[in-house]
Amino acid sequence: MTAQPPATVAVVDRPMRGMPVQGPSDVGYRLVDPDLVTIHVTDLGVTRGDGVFEGLGVVDGAVQALEPHLLRLARSAAMLDLPELDLDVFRAACLASAAAHEPAPFLLQKLVVTRGLEGGDGTPTAWVRTAVMDDPAIERRDGISVVSLDRGYRHDVAETSPWLLQGAKTLSYAVNKSVLREAARRGADDVLFVSSDGYALEGPSASLLARFGDRYTTPRLDLGILAGTTQAAAFEALERQGVTVEYALLTLDRVREADALWLVSSGRQIAPVTTLDGVSVPVDSAETERLGEALVGRRR
Ligand code: PLP
């Protein structure tokens, strides 16, 4: 195995809007030695998973969908009643962390904001880390097997119980990882979450895209799911080609009738689903390639 180039880390010192600027050299963040970064043992991100994050793709040096990711970070932070973030500082930190990394075709950036220290003054802890990402071409070529798992909430949970934070990208991803172990126990690669009343939602780290004939469908964004930046970019690319796209309530049974299914996300870009609950799903290789090119090639 070849050694990976080192990750780059930018620690965000001035994460909140309105924090005073400390002199002319204060840009709000510092590039630091990734081996020397430490998180305090009382950081609420560590002790309670209390915080939010974003995962951004960096392709040939360009950070993808930076503005949609920053806006989603702000939305997630607002849902958790975190202080208002200074997105200008976060934008600059993302760009600096990407630019400082040794060139590589695919990098993944993780932008993390926690509630800060237990008993502290409420200033969030924040950083951006950029590291080499697995080549997404492999899943795009081979596809993934998926099992459906009950998420345990109704499809209207975001409306009835907003305190459950469904739809925020919180740091509490233990469940999102546990479902992958359950998928592995069932011999599958990934998961499609389903609401307790039978509607398809999303993967634990990806959005669902379905093709029915010449129409592309994704689950409605008010179902307590994350508004995917990659799904939005895929819809933009499809609409540019004059293809009909729609947000819908999709039962799991309806999903099983799709002419093609994909999981899409910033990290993997696009992966065709080859089986759902052990049943073969038709794979649309030509569209996977077309959409894959559009997603990998986007520079915004
Ligand atoms: N849904 C969940 C739960 C996720 O964690 C992610 C990304 O990590 C997505 C969907 C896809 O979002 P994006 O395309 O912005 O990466």
PDB file of C-alpha atoms and ligand atoms in Angstrom:
ATOM      1  CA  MET A   1       0.000   0.000   0.000  1.00  0.00           C
ATOM      2  CA  THR A   2       1.315   3.432  -0.892  1.00  0.00           C
ATOM      3  CA  ALA A   3       1.493   5.952   1.921  1.00  0.00           C
ATOM      4  CA  GLN A   4      -1.180   8.639   1.835  1.00  0.00           C
ATOM      5  CA  PRO A   5      -0.066  12.263   1.835  1.00  0.00           C
ATOM      6  CA  PRO A   6      -0.735  13.901   5.207  1.00  0.00           C
ATOM      7  CA  ALA A   7      -4.119  15.431   5.960  1.00  0.00           C
ATOM      8  CA  THR A   8      -4.352  19.179   6.362  1.00  0.00           C
ATOM      9  CA  VAL A   9      -6.266  20.762   9.216  1.00  0.00           C
ATOM     10  CA  ALA A  10      -7.519  24.310   9.662  1.00  0.00           C
ATOM     11  CA  VAL A  11      -8.673  25.100  13.190  1.00  0.00           C
ATOM     12  CA  VAL A  12     -11.373  27.769  13.184  1.00  0.00           C
ATOM     13  CA  ASP A  13     -10.647  30.228  16.006  1.00  0.00           C
ATOM     14  CA  ARG A  14     -13.399  32.697  15.169  1.00  0.00           C
ATOM     15  CA  PRO A  15     -16.418  30.489  14.352  1.00  0.00           C
ATOM     16  CA  MET A  16     -19.223  32.838  15.482  1.00  0.00           C
ATOM     17  CA  ARG A  17     -20.560  35.859  13.699  1.00  0.00           C
ATOM     18  CA  GLY A  18     -19.683  39.057  15.528  1.00  0.00           C
ATOM     19  CA  MET A  19     -16.586  37.735  17.336  1.00  0.00           C
ATOM     20  CA  PRO A  20     -13.969  40.517  17.487  1.00  0.00           C
ATOM     21  CA  VAL A  21     -11.110  40.404  14.968  1.00  0.00           C
ATOM     22  CA  GLN A  22      -7.768  40.204  16.778  1.00  0.00           C
ATOM     23  CA  GLY A  23      -5.433  42.332  14.656  1.00  0.00           C
ATOM     24  CA  PRO A  24      -4.627  42.538  10.920  1.00  0.00           C
ATOM     25  CA  SER A  25      -3.314  38.963  10.585  1.00  0.00           C
ATOM     26  CA  ASP A  26      -6.454  37.432  12.117  1.00  0.00           C
ATOM     27  CA  VAL A  27      -8.273  35.604   9.304  1.00  0.00           C
ATOM     28  CA  GLY A  28     -10.308  33.552  11.768  1.00  0.00           C
ATOM     29  CA  TYR A  29      -8.581  30.187  11.247  1.00  0.00           C
ATOM     30  CA  ARG A  30      -5.078  28.634  11.478  1.00  0.00           C
ATOM     31  CA  LEU A  31      -3.546  25.846   9.423  1.00  0.00           C
ATOM     32  CA  VAL A  32      -2.056  23.513  12.028  1.00  0.00           C
ATOM     33  CA  ASP A  33       0.029  20.346  12.136  1.00  0.00           C
ATOM     34  CA  PRO A  34      -2.623  17.572  11.904  1.00  0.00           C
ATOM     35  CA  ASP A  35      -0.610  15.367  14.265  1.00  0.00           C
ATOM     36  CA  LEU A  36      -0.645  18.018  16.951  1.00  0.00           C
ATOM     37  CA  VAL A  37      -4.341  18.874  16.955  1.00  0.00           C
ATOM     38  CA  THR A  38      -5.982  17.958  20.232  1.00  0.00           C
ATOM     39  CA  ILE A  39      -9.590  18.066  21.304  1.00  0.00           C
ATOM     40  CA  HIS A  40     -10.266  18.810  24.939  1.00  0.00           C
ATOM     41  CA  VAL A  41     -11.622  15.815  26.886  1.00  0.00           C
ATOM     42  CA  THR A  42     -14.636  17.875  27.969  1.00  0.00           C
ATOM     43  CA  ASP A  43     -15.549  18.952  24.444  1.00  0.00           C
ATOM     44  CA  LEU A  44     -19.276  18.350  24.029  1.00  0.00           C
ATOM     45  CA  GLY A  45     -18.695  17.046  20.538  1.00  0.00           C
ATOM     46  CA  VAL A  46     -16.713  14.206  22.111  1.00  0.00           C
ATOM     47  CA  THR A  47     -18.678  13.633  25.304  1.00  0.00           C
ATOM     48  CA  ARG A  48     -22.179  13.911  23.812  1.00  0.00           C
ATOM     49  CA  GLY A  49     -21.825  13.978  20.034  1.00  0.00           C
ATOM     50  CA  ASP A  50     -23.362  17.444  20.384  1.00  0.00           C
ATOM     51  CA  GLY A  51     -22.541  19.365  17.244  1.00  0.00           C
ATOM     52  CA  VAL A  52     -22.893  19.378  13.484  1.00  0.00           C
ATOM     53  CA  PHE A  53     -20.695  18.562  10.522  1.00  0.00           C
ATOM     54  CA  GLU A  54     -20.384  18.539   6.757  1.00  0.00           C
ATOM     55  CA  GLY A  55     -18.521  16.237   4.384  1.00  0.00           C
ATOM     56  CA  LEU A  56     -17.309  17.937   1.210  1.00  0.00           C
ATOM     57  CA  GLY A  57     -15.751  16.447  -1.890  1.00  0.00           C
ATOM     58  CA  VAL A  58     -12.660  18.087  -3.385  1.00  0.00           C
ATOM     59  CA  VAL A  59     -12.090  17.055  -6.997  1.00  0.00           C
ATOM     60  CA  ASP A  60      -8.875  18.122  -8.740  1.00  0.00           C
ATOM     61  CA  GLY A  61      -8.398  20.776  -6.077  1.00  0.00           C
ATOM     62  CA  ALA A  62     -11.886  22.327  -6.353  1.00  0.00           C
ATOM     63  CA  VAL A  63     -14.169  22.138  -3.315  1.00  0.00           C
ATOM     64  CA  GLN A  64     -17.538  20.922  -4.594  1.00  0.00           C
ATOM     65  CA  ALA A  65     -20.815  22.558  -3.610  1.00  0.00           C
ATOM     66  CA  LEU A  66     -19.093  24.745  -1.033  1.00  0.00           C
ATOM     67  CA  GLU A  67     -21.964  27.244  -0.727  1.00  0.00           C
ATOM     68  CA  PRO A  68     -24.714  24.580  -0.386  1.00  0.00           C
ATOM     69  CA  HIS A  69     -22.606  22.819   2.267  1.00  0.00           C
ATOM     70  CA  LEU A  70     -22.059  26.071   4.195  1.00  0.00           C
ATOM     71  CA  LEU A  71     -25.774  26.877   4.065  1.00  0.00           C
ATOM     72  CA  ARG A  72     -26.647  23.379   5.264  1.00  0.00           C
ATOM     73  CA  LEU A  73     -24.112  23.707   8.076  1.00  0.00           C
ATOM     74  CA  ALA A  74     -25.814  26.930   9.127  1.00  0.00           C
ATOM     75  CA  ARG A  75     -29.249  25.247   8.968  1.00  0.00           C
ATOM     76  CA  SER A  76     -28.064  22.291  11.052  1.00  0.00           C
ATOM     77  CA  ALA A  77     -26.461  24.664  13.585  1.00  0.00           C
ATOM     78  CA  ALA A  78     -29.716  26.636  13.847  1.00  0.00           C
ATOM     79  CA  MET A  79     -31.705  23.421  14.416  1.00  0.00           C
ATOM     80  CA  LEU A  80     -29.380  22.648  17.354  1.00  0.00           C
ATOM     81  CA  ASP A  81     -29.639  26.228  18.707  1.00  0.00           C
ATOM     82  CA  LEU A  82     -25.900  26.676  18.234  1.00  0.00           C
ATOM     83  CA  PRO A  83     -24.637  30.264  17.892  1.00  0.00           C
ATOM     84  CA  GLU A  84     -24.809  31.829  14.434  1.00  0.00           C
ATOM     85  CA  LEU A  85     -21.692  30.792  12.516  1.00  0.00           C
ATOM     86  CA  ASP A  86     -19.462  33.126  10.504  1.00  0.00           C
ATOM     87  CA  LEU A  87     -19.702  31.375   7.150  1.00  0.00           C
ATOM     88  CA  ASP A  88     -17.056  33.681   5.634  1.00  0.00           C
ATOM     89  CA  VAL A  89     -14.486  32.253   8.036  1.00  0.00           C
ATOM     90  CA  PHE A  90     -15.625  28.674   7.382  1.00  0.00           C
ATOM     91  CA  ARG A  91     -15.486  29.239   3.615  1.00  0.00           C
ATOM     92  CA  ALA A  92     -11.936  30.607   3.864  1.00  0.00           C
ATOM     93  CA  ALA A  93     -10.871  27.717   6.143  1.00  0.00           C
ATOM     94  CA  CYS A  94     -12.259  25.122   3.692  1.00  0.00           C
ATOM     95  CA  LEU A  95     -10.468  26.715   0.747  1.00  0.00           C
ATOM     96  CA  ALA A  96      -7.200  27.049   2.682  1.00  0.00           C
ATOM     97  CA  SER A  97      -7.284  23.463   3.944  1.00  0.00           C
ATOM     98  CA  ALA A  98      -7.936  22.182   0.394  1.00  0.00           C
ATOM     99  CA  ALA A  99      -5.231  24.401  -1.138  1.00  0.00           C
ATOM    100  CA  ALA A 100      -2.665  23.278   1.463  1.00  0.00           C
ATOM    101  CA  HIS A 101      -3.181  19.587   0.637  1.00  0.00           C
ATOM    102  CA  GLU A 102      -0.839  17.779  -1.707  1.00  0.00           C
ATOM    103  CA  PRO A 103      -2.633  17.526  -5.082  1.00  0.00           C
ATOM    104  CA  ALA A 104      -4.767  14.401  -5.472  1.00  0.00           C
ATOM    105  CA  PRO A 105      -7.743  13.679  -7.735  1.00  0.00           C
ATOM    106  CA  PHE A 106     -10.174  13.071  -4.865  1.00  0.00           C
ATOM    107  CA  LEU A 107     -10.062  14.561  -1.391  1.00  0.00           C
ATOM    108  CA  LEU A 108     -12.698  14.564   1.328  1.00  0.00           C
ATOM    109  CA  GLN A 109     -13.149  17.465   3.697  1.00  0.00           C
ATOM    110  CA  LYS A 110     -14.769  17.112   7.062  1.00  0.00           C
ATOM    111  CA  LEU A 111     -15.985  20.328   8.606  1.00  0.00           C
ATOM    112  CA  VAL A 112     -16.917  19.928  12.265  1.00  0.00           C
ATOM    113  CA  VAL A 113     -18.584  22.308  14.713  1.00  0.00           C
ATOM    114  CA  THR A 114     -19.197  21.234  18.307  1.00  0.00           C
ATOM    115  CA  ARG A 115     -20.997  22.991  21.157  1.00  0.00           C
ATOM    116  CA  GLY A 116     -17.593  23.661  22.739  1.00  0.00           C
ATOM    117  CA  LEU A 117     -16.409  22.829  26.224  1.00  0.00           C
ATOM    118  CA  GLU A 118     -18.589  21.574  29.070  1.00  0.00           C
ATOM    119  CA  GLY A 119     -19.142  24.512  31.403  1.00  0.00           C
ATOM    120  CA  GLY A 120     -17.401  26.829  28.923  1.00  0.00           C
ATOM    121  CA  ASP A 121     -18.549  30.150  27.473  1.00  0.00           C
ATOM    122  CA  GLY A 122     -20.488  28.573  24.609  1.00  0.00           C
ATOM    123  CA  THR A 123     -17.912  29.226  21.892  1.00  0.00           C
ATOM    124  CA  PRO A 124     -18.091  26.310  19.443  1.00  0.00           C
ATOM    125  CA  THR A 125     -15.031  24.219  18.685  1.00  0.00           C
ATOM    126  CA  ALA A 126     -14.556  24.008  14.924  1.00  0.00           C
ATOM    127  CA  TRP A 127     -12.135  22.699  12.356  1.00  0.00           C
ATOM    128  CA  VAL A 128     -11.807  21.542   8.751  1.00  0.00           C
ATOM    129  CA  ARG A 129      -9.762  18.468   7.900  1.00  0.00           C
ATOM    130  CA  THR A 130      -8.883  17.501   4.324  1.00  0.00           C
ATOM    131  CA  ALA A 131      -7.606  14.026   3.480  1.00  0.00           C
ATOM    132  CA  VAL A 132      -7.389  11.648   0.535  1.00  0.00           C
ATOM    133  CA  MET A 133     -10.701   9.976  -0.276  1.00  0.00           C
ATOM    134  CA  ASP A 134     -11.285   6.525  -1.712  1.00  0.00           C
ATOM    135  CA  ASP A 135     -11.644   6.595  -5.477  1.00  0.00           C
ATOM    136  CA  PRO A 136     -15.420   6.756  -6.075  1.00  0.00           C
ATOM    137  CA  ALA A 137     -15.015   5.077  -9.494  1.00  0.00           C
ATOM    138  CA  ILE A 138     -14.955   1.627  -7.870  1.00  0.00           C
ATOM    139  CA  GLU A 139     -18.478   1.746  -6.377  1.00  0.00           C
ATOM    140  CA  ARG A 140     -19.698   3.546  -9.472  1.00  0.00           C
ATOM    141  CA  ARG A 141     -18.469   0.626 -11.578  1.00  0.00           C
ATOM    142  CA  ASP A 142     -19.358  -2.287  -9.291  1.00  0.00           C
ATOM    143  CA  GLY A 143     -22.503  -0.926  -7.654  1.00  0.00           C
ATOM    144  CA  ILE A 144     -23.699  -1.653  -4.127  1.00  0.00           C
ATOM    145  CA  SER A 145     -26.095  -4.080  -2.489  1.00  0.00           C
ATOM    146  CA  VAL A 146     -28.570  -2.385  -0.182  1.00  0.00           C
ATOM    147  CA  VAL A 147     -30.951  -3.542   2.544  1.00  0.00           C
ATOM    148  CA  SER A 148     -33.912  -1.557   3.809  1.00  0.00           C
ATOM    149  CA  LEU A 149     -33.996  -0.927   7.558  1.00  0.00           C
ATOM    150  CA  ASP A 150     -36.720   0.680   9.669  1.00  0.00           C
ATOM    151  CA  ARG A 151     -35.527   3.998  11.099  1.00  0.00           C
ATOM    152  CA  GLY A 152     -38.270   3.828  13.728  1.00  0.00           C
ATOM    153  CA  TYR A 153     -39.777   7.268  13.090  1.00  0.00           C
ATOM    154  CA  ARG A 154     -42.857   8.158  11.042  1.00  0.00           C
ATOM    155  CA  HIS A 155     -42.384  10.078   7.785  1.00  0.00           C
ATOM    156  CA  ASP A 156     -43.729  13.258   9.446  1.00  0.00           C
ATOM    157  CA  VAL A 157     -41.289  13.160  12.397  1.00  0.00           C
ATOM    158  CA  ALA A 158     -39.622  16.462  11.421  1.00  0.00           C
ATOM    159  CA  GLU A 159     -42.969  18.215  11.794  1.00  0.00           C
ATOM    160  CA  THR A 160     -44.293  16.386  14.867  1.00  0.00           C
ATOM    161  CA  SER A 161     -41.042  16.160  16.856  1.00  0.00           C
ATOM    162  CA  PRO A 162     -38.465  18.717  15.669  1.00  0.00           C
ATOM    163  CA  TRP A 163     -36.431  18.176  18.876  1.00  0.00           C
ATOM    164  CA  LEU A 164     -35.363  14.799  17.503  1.00  0.00           C
ATOM    165  CA  LEU A 165     -33.263  16.802  14.990  1.00  0.00           C
ATOM    166  CA  GLN A 166     -34.087  14.536  12.081  1.00  0.00           C
ATOM    167  CA  GLY A 167     -32.776  16.297   8.992  1.00  0.00           C
ATOM    168  CA  ALA A 168     -29.915  18.047  10.809  1.00  0.00           C
ATOM    169  CA  LYS A 169     -26.426  16.736  10.095  1.00  0.00           C
ATOM    170  CA  THR A 170     -25.492  16.162  13.717  1.00  0.00           C
ATOM    171  CA  LEU A 171     -22.310  14.546  14.984  1.00  0.00           C
ATOM    172  CA  SER A 172     -24.385  11.722  16.498  1.00  0.00           C
ATOM    173  CA  TYR A 173     -23.717   9.212  13.738  1.00  0.00           C
ATOM    174  CA  ALA A 174     -23.408   6.081  15.907  1.00  0.00           C
ATOM    175  CA  VAL A 175     -26.744   4.849  14.489  1.00  0.00           C
ATOM    176  CA  ASN A 176     -25.665   5.679  10.926  1.00  0.00           C
ATOM    177  CA  LYS A 177     -22.639   3.430  11.481  1.00  0.00           C
ATOM    178  CA  SER A 178     -24.472   0.691  13.389  1.00  0.00           C
ATOM    179  CA  VAL A 179     -26.855   0.169  10.465  1.00  0.00           C
ATOM    180  CA  LEU A 180     -23.854  -0.514   8.213  1.00  0.00           C
ATOM    181  CA  ARG A 181     -22.787  -3.308  10.561  1.00  0.00           C
ATOM    182  CA  GLU A 182     -26.342  -4.677  10.395  1.00  0.00           C
ATOM    183  CA  ALA A 183     -26.166  -4.458   6.587  1.00  0.00           C
ATOM    184  CA  ALA A 184     -22.876  -6.386   6.656  1.00  0.00           C
ATOM    185  CA  ARG A 185     -24.471  -9.056   8.870  1.00  0.00           C
ATOM    186  CA  ARG A 186     -27.109  -9.393   6.146  1.00  0.00           C
ATOM    187  CA  GLY A 187     -24.412  -9.606   3.469  1.00  0.00           C
ATOM    188  CA  ALA A 188     -25.059  -6.129   2.032  1.00  0.00           C
ATOM    189  CA  ASP A 189     -22.964  -3.000   1.503  1.00  0.00           C
ATOM    190  CA  ASP A 190     -25.342  -0.247   2.474  1.00  0.00           C
ATOM    191  CA  VAL A 191     -28.748   0.698   3.827  1.00  0.00           C
ATOM    192  CA  LEU A 192     -31.939   2.432   2.783  1.00  0.00           C
ATOM    193  CA  PHE A 193     -33.722   3.861   5.815  1.00  0.00           C
ATOM    194  CA  VAL A 194     -37.501   3.468   5.778  1.00  0.00           C
ATOM    195  CA  SER A 195     -39.965   5.348   7.998  1.00  0.00           C
ATOM    196  CA  SER A 196     -41.993   3.308  10.492  1.00  0.00           C
ATOM    197  CA  ASP A 197     -45.018   3.891   8.219  1.00  0.00           C
ATOM    198  CA  GLY A 198     -43.306   2.500   5.140  1.00  0.00           C
ATOM    199  CA  TYR A 199     -41.780   5.414   3.202  1.00  0.00           C
ATOM    200  CA  ALA A 200     -38.298   5.350   1.685  1.00  0.00           C
ATOM    201  CA  LEU A 201     -36.033   7.981   3.234  1.00  0.00           C
ATOM    202  CA  GLU A 202     -32.268   8.021   2.605  1.00  0.00           C
ATOM    203  CA  GLY A 203     -29.097   6.047   3.211  1.00  0.00           C
ATOM    204  CA  PRO A 204     -27.067   6.555   6.398  1.00  0.00           C
ATOM    205  CA  SER A 205     -24.694   8.796   4.424  1.00  0.00           C
ATOM    206  CA  ALA A 206     -26.353   9.255   1.042  1.00  0.00           C
ATOM    207  CA  SER A 207     -29.529  10.331  -0.738  1.00  0.00           C
ATOM    208  CA  LEU A 208     -31.722   8.000  -2.777  1.00  0.00           C
ATOM    209  CA  LEU A 209     -32.311   8.653  -6.454  1.00  0.00           C
ATOM    210  CA  ALA A 210     -34.808   6.531  -8.415  1.00  0.00           C
ATOM    211  CA  ARG A 211     -35.656   6.417 -12.110  1.00  0.00           C
ATOM    212  CA  PHE A 212     -39.179   5.456 -13.166  1.00  0.00           C
ATOM    213  CA  GLY A 213     -39.287   5.496 -16.965  1.00  0.00           C
ATOM    214  CA  ASP A 214     -37.890   8.871 -17.976  1.00  0.00           C
ATOM    215  CA  ARG A 215     -38.701  10.542 -14.627  1.00  0.00           C
ATOM    216  CA  TYR A 216     -36.195  10.893 -11.770  1.00  0.00           C
ATOM    217  CA  THR A 217     -37.518  10.913  -8.227  1.00  0.00           C
ATOM    218  CA  THR A 218     -36.061  11.466  -4.780  1.00  0.00           C
ATOM    219  CA  PRO A 219     -37.843  11.388  -1.404  1.00  0.00           C
ATOM    220  CA  ARG A 220     -39.393  14.700  -0.350  1.00  0.00           C
ATOM    221  CA  LEU A 221     -37.102  16.807   1.794  1.00  0.00           C
ATOM    222  CA  ASP A 222     -39.658  17.311   4.599  1.00  0.00           C
ATOM    223  CA  LEU A 223     -39.390  13.683   5.746  1.00  0.00           C
ATOM    224  CA  GLY A 224     -36.693  14.282   8.368  1.00  0.00           C
ATOM    225  CA  ILE A 225     -33.923  13.544   5.894  1.00  0.00           C
ATOM    226  CA  LEU A 226     -30.882  15.517   4.897  1.00  0.00           C
ATOM    227  CA  ALA A 227     -31.223  17.773   1.848  1.00  0.00           C
ATOM    228  CA  GLY A 228     -28.401  16.234  -0.196  1.00  0.00           C
ATOM    229  CA  THR A 229     -26.070  18.554  -2.091  1.00  0.00           C
ATOM    230  CA  THR A 230     -25.204  15.752  -4.528  1.00  0.00           C
ATOM    231  CA  GLN A 231     -28.872  14.920  -5.165  1.00  0.00           C
ATOM    232  CA  ALA A 232     -29.501  18.632  -5.822  1.00  0.00           C
ATOM    233  CA  ALA A 233     -26.569  18.736  -8.271  1.00  0.00           C
ATOM    234  CA  ALA A 234     -27.837  15.571  -9.994  1.00  0.00           C
ATOM    235  CA  PHE A 235     -31.295  17.143 -10.381  1.00  0.00           C
ATOM    236  CA  GLU A 236     -29.719  20.326 -11.803  1.00  0.00           C
ATOM    237  CA  ALA A 237     -27.751  18.281 -14.334  1.00  0.00           C
ATOM    238  CA  LEU A 238     -30.863  16.309 -15.311  1.00  0.00           C
ATOM    239  CA  GLU A 239     -33.012  19.429 -15.636  1.00  0.00           C
ATOM    240  CA  ARG A 240     -30.364  20.970 -17.910  1.00  0.00           C
ATOM    241  CA  GLN A 241     -30.909  17.944 -20.156  1.00  0.00           C
ATOM    242  CA  GLY A 242     -34.666  18.593 -20.095  1.00  0.00           C
ATOM    243  CA  VAL A 243     -35.392  15.531 -17.934  1.00  0.00           C
ATOM    244  CA  THR A 244     -38.325  15.595 -15.479  1.00  0.00           C
ATOM    245  CA  VAL A 245     -37.322  15.435 -11.809  1.00  0.00           C
ATOM    246  CA  GLU A 246     -39.572  15.325  -8.747  1.00  0.00           C
ATOM    247  CA  TYR A 247     -39.587  15.159  -4.954  1.00  0.00           C
ATOM    248  CA  ALA A 248     -42.160  12.601  -3.817  1.00  0.00           C
ATOM    249  CA  LEU A 249     -43.464  10.386  -1.062  1.00  0.00           C
ATOM    250  CA  LEU A 250     -42.212   6.971  -2.151  1.00  0.00           C
ATOM    251  CA  THR A 251     -43.323   3.819  -0.412  1.00  0.00           C
ATOM    252  CA  LEU A 252     -40.721   1.084  -0.189  1.00  0.00           C
ATOM    253  CA  ASP A 253     -42.951  -1.010  -2.461  1.00  0.00           C
ATOM    254  CA  ARG A 254     -42.855   1.768  -5.075  1.00  0.00           C
ATOM    255  CA  VAL A 255     -39.056   1.944  -4.804  1.00  0.00           C
ATOM    256  CA  ARG A 256     -38.915  -1.766  -5.559  1.00  0.00           C
ATOM    257  CA  GLU A 257     -40.581  -0.998  -8.927  1.00  0.00           C
ATOM    258  CA  ALA A 258     -37.911   1.509 -10.026  1.00  0.00           C
ATOM    259  CA  ASP A 259     -36.110   1.097 -13.340  1.00  0.00           C
ATOM    260  CA  ALA A 260     -32.853   2.107 -11.620  1.00  0.00           C
ATOM    261  CA  LEU A 261     -31.751   3.198  -8.153  1.00  0.00           C
ATOM    262  CA  TRP A 262     -28.685   5.079  -6.961  1.00  0.00           C
ATOM    263  CA  LEU A 263     -27.232   6.295  -3.689  1.00  0.00           C
ATOM    264  CA  VAL A 264     -25.512   9.653  -4.151  1.00  0.00           C
ATOM    265  CA  SER A 265     -23.313  11.667  -1.778  1.00  0.00           C
ATOM    266  CA  SER A 266     -20.361  14.019  -1.666  1.00  0.00           C
ATOM    267  CA  GLY A 267     -17.964  11.216  -0.835  1.00  0.00           C
ATOM    268  CA  ARG A 268     -19.044   8.491  -3.223  1.00  0.00           C
ATOM    269  CA  GLN A 269     -20.630  10.812  -5.832  1.00  0.00           C
ATOM    270  CA  ILE A 270     -22.874   8.089  -7.345  1.00  0.00           C
ATOM    271  CA  ALA A 271     -23.257   4.365  -6.794  1.00  0.00           C
ATOM    272  CA  PRO A 272     -25.844   2.243  -8.617  1.00  0.00           C
ATOM    273  CA  VAL A 273     -27.875  -0.105  -6.415  1.00  0.00           C
ATOM    274  CA  THR A 274     -27.544  -3.647  -7.743  1.00  0.00           C
ATOM    275  CA  THR A 275     -29.811  -5.404  -5.220  1.00  0.00           C
ATOM    276  CA  LEU A 276     -32.418  -4.242  -2.706  1.00  0.00           C
ATOM    277  CA  ASP A 277     -33.151  -6.717   0.105  1.00  0.00           C
ATOM    278  CA  GLY A 278     -31.540  -9.445  -1.966  1.00  0.00           C
ATOM    279  CA  VAL A 279     -33.640  -8.796  -5.088  1.00  0.00           C
ATOM    280  CA  SER A 280     -31.841  -7.617  -8.241  1.00  0.00           C
ATOM    281  CA  VAL A 281     -32.385  -4.018  -9.307  1.00  0.00           C
ATOM    282  CA  PRO A 282     -31.819  -3.113 -12.976  1.00  0.00           C
ATOM    283  CA  VAL A 283     -28.552  -1.209 -13.390  1.00  0.00           C
ATOM    284  CA  ASP A 284     -28.552   1.697 -15.844  1.00  0.00           C
ATOM    285  CA  SER A 285     -24.845   1.837 -16.657  1.00  0.00           C
ATOM    286  CA  ALA A 286     -25.154   4.548 -19.316  1.00  0.00           C
ATOM    287  CA  GLU A 287     -27.029   6.922 -17.001  1.00  0.00           C
ATOM    288  CA  THR A 288     -24.686   6.094 -14.110  1.00  0.00           C
ATOM    289  CA  GLU A 289     -21.778   7.158 -16.316  1.00  0.00           C
ATOM    290  CA  ARG A 290     -23.539  10.309 -17.576  1.00  0.00           C
ATOM    291  CA  LEU A 291     -24.617  11.416 -14.115  1.00  0.00           C
ATOM    292  CA  GLY A 292     -21.271  10.376 -12.644  1.00  0.00           C
ATOM    293  CA  GLU A 293     -19.423  12.559 -15.160  1.00  0.00           C
ATOM    294  CA  ALA A 294     -21.695  15.500 -14.371  1.00  0.00           C
ATOM    295  CA  LEU A 295     -21.247  15.052 -10.613  1.00  0.00           C
ATOM    296  CA  VAL A 296     -17.493  14.498 -10.633  1.00  0.00           C
ATOM    297  CA  GLY A 297     -17.060  17.353 -13.119  1.00  0.00           C
ATOM    298  CA  ARG A 298     -19.048  19.980 -11.181  1.00  0.00           C
ATOM    299  CA  ARG A 299     -16.929  22.810  -9.922  1.00  0.00           C
ATOM    300  CA  ARG A 300     -19.411  24.535  -7.640  1.00  0.00           C
TER     301      ARG A 300
HETATM  302  N1  PLP B   1     -28.158  11.729   3.928  1.00  0.00           N
HETATM  303  C1  PLP B   1     -27.346  11.566   4.993  1.00  0.00           C
HETATM  304  C2  PLP B   1     -27.898  11.020   6.255  1.00  0.00           C
HETATM  305  C3  PLP B   1     -25.984  11.923   4.887  1.00  0.00           C
HETATM  306  O1  PLP B   1     -25.170  11.758   5.940  1.00  0.00           O
HETATM  307  C4  PLP B   1     -25.494  12.422   3.655  1.00  0.00           C
HETATM  308  C5  PLP B   1     -24.079  12.789   3.487  1.00  0.00           C
HETATM  309  O2  PLP B   1     -23.227  12.447   4.249  1.00  0.00           O
HETATM  310  C6  PLP B   1     -26.377  12.552   2.584  1.00  0.00           C
HETATM  311  C7  PLP B   1     -27.711  12.209   2.742  1.00  0.00           C
HETATM  312  C8  PLP B   1     -25.896  13.068   1.237  1.00  0.00           C
HETATM  313  O3  PLP B   1     -25.562  14.451   1.329  1.00  0.00           O
HETATM  314  P1  PLP B   1     -24.510  15.102   0.352  1.00  0.00           P
HETATM  315  O4  PLP B   1     -24.900  14.743  -1.031  1.00  0.00           O
HETATM  316  O5  PLP B   1     -24.657  16.568   0.616  1.00  0.00           O
HETATM  317  O6  PLP B   1     -23.167  14.569   0.717  1.00  0.00           O
END
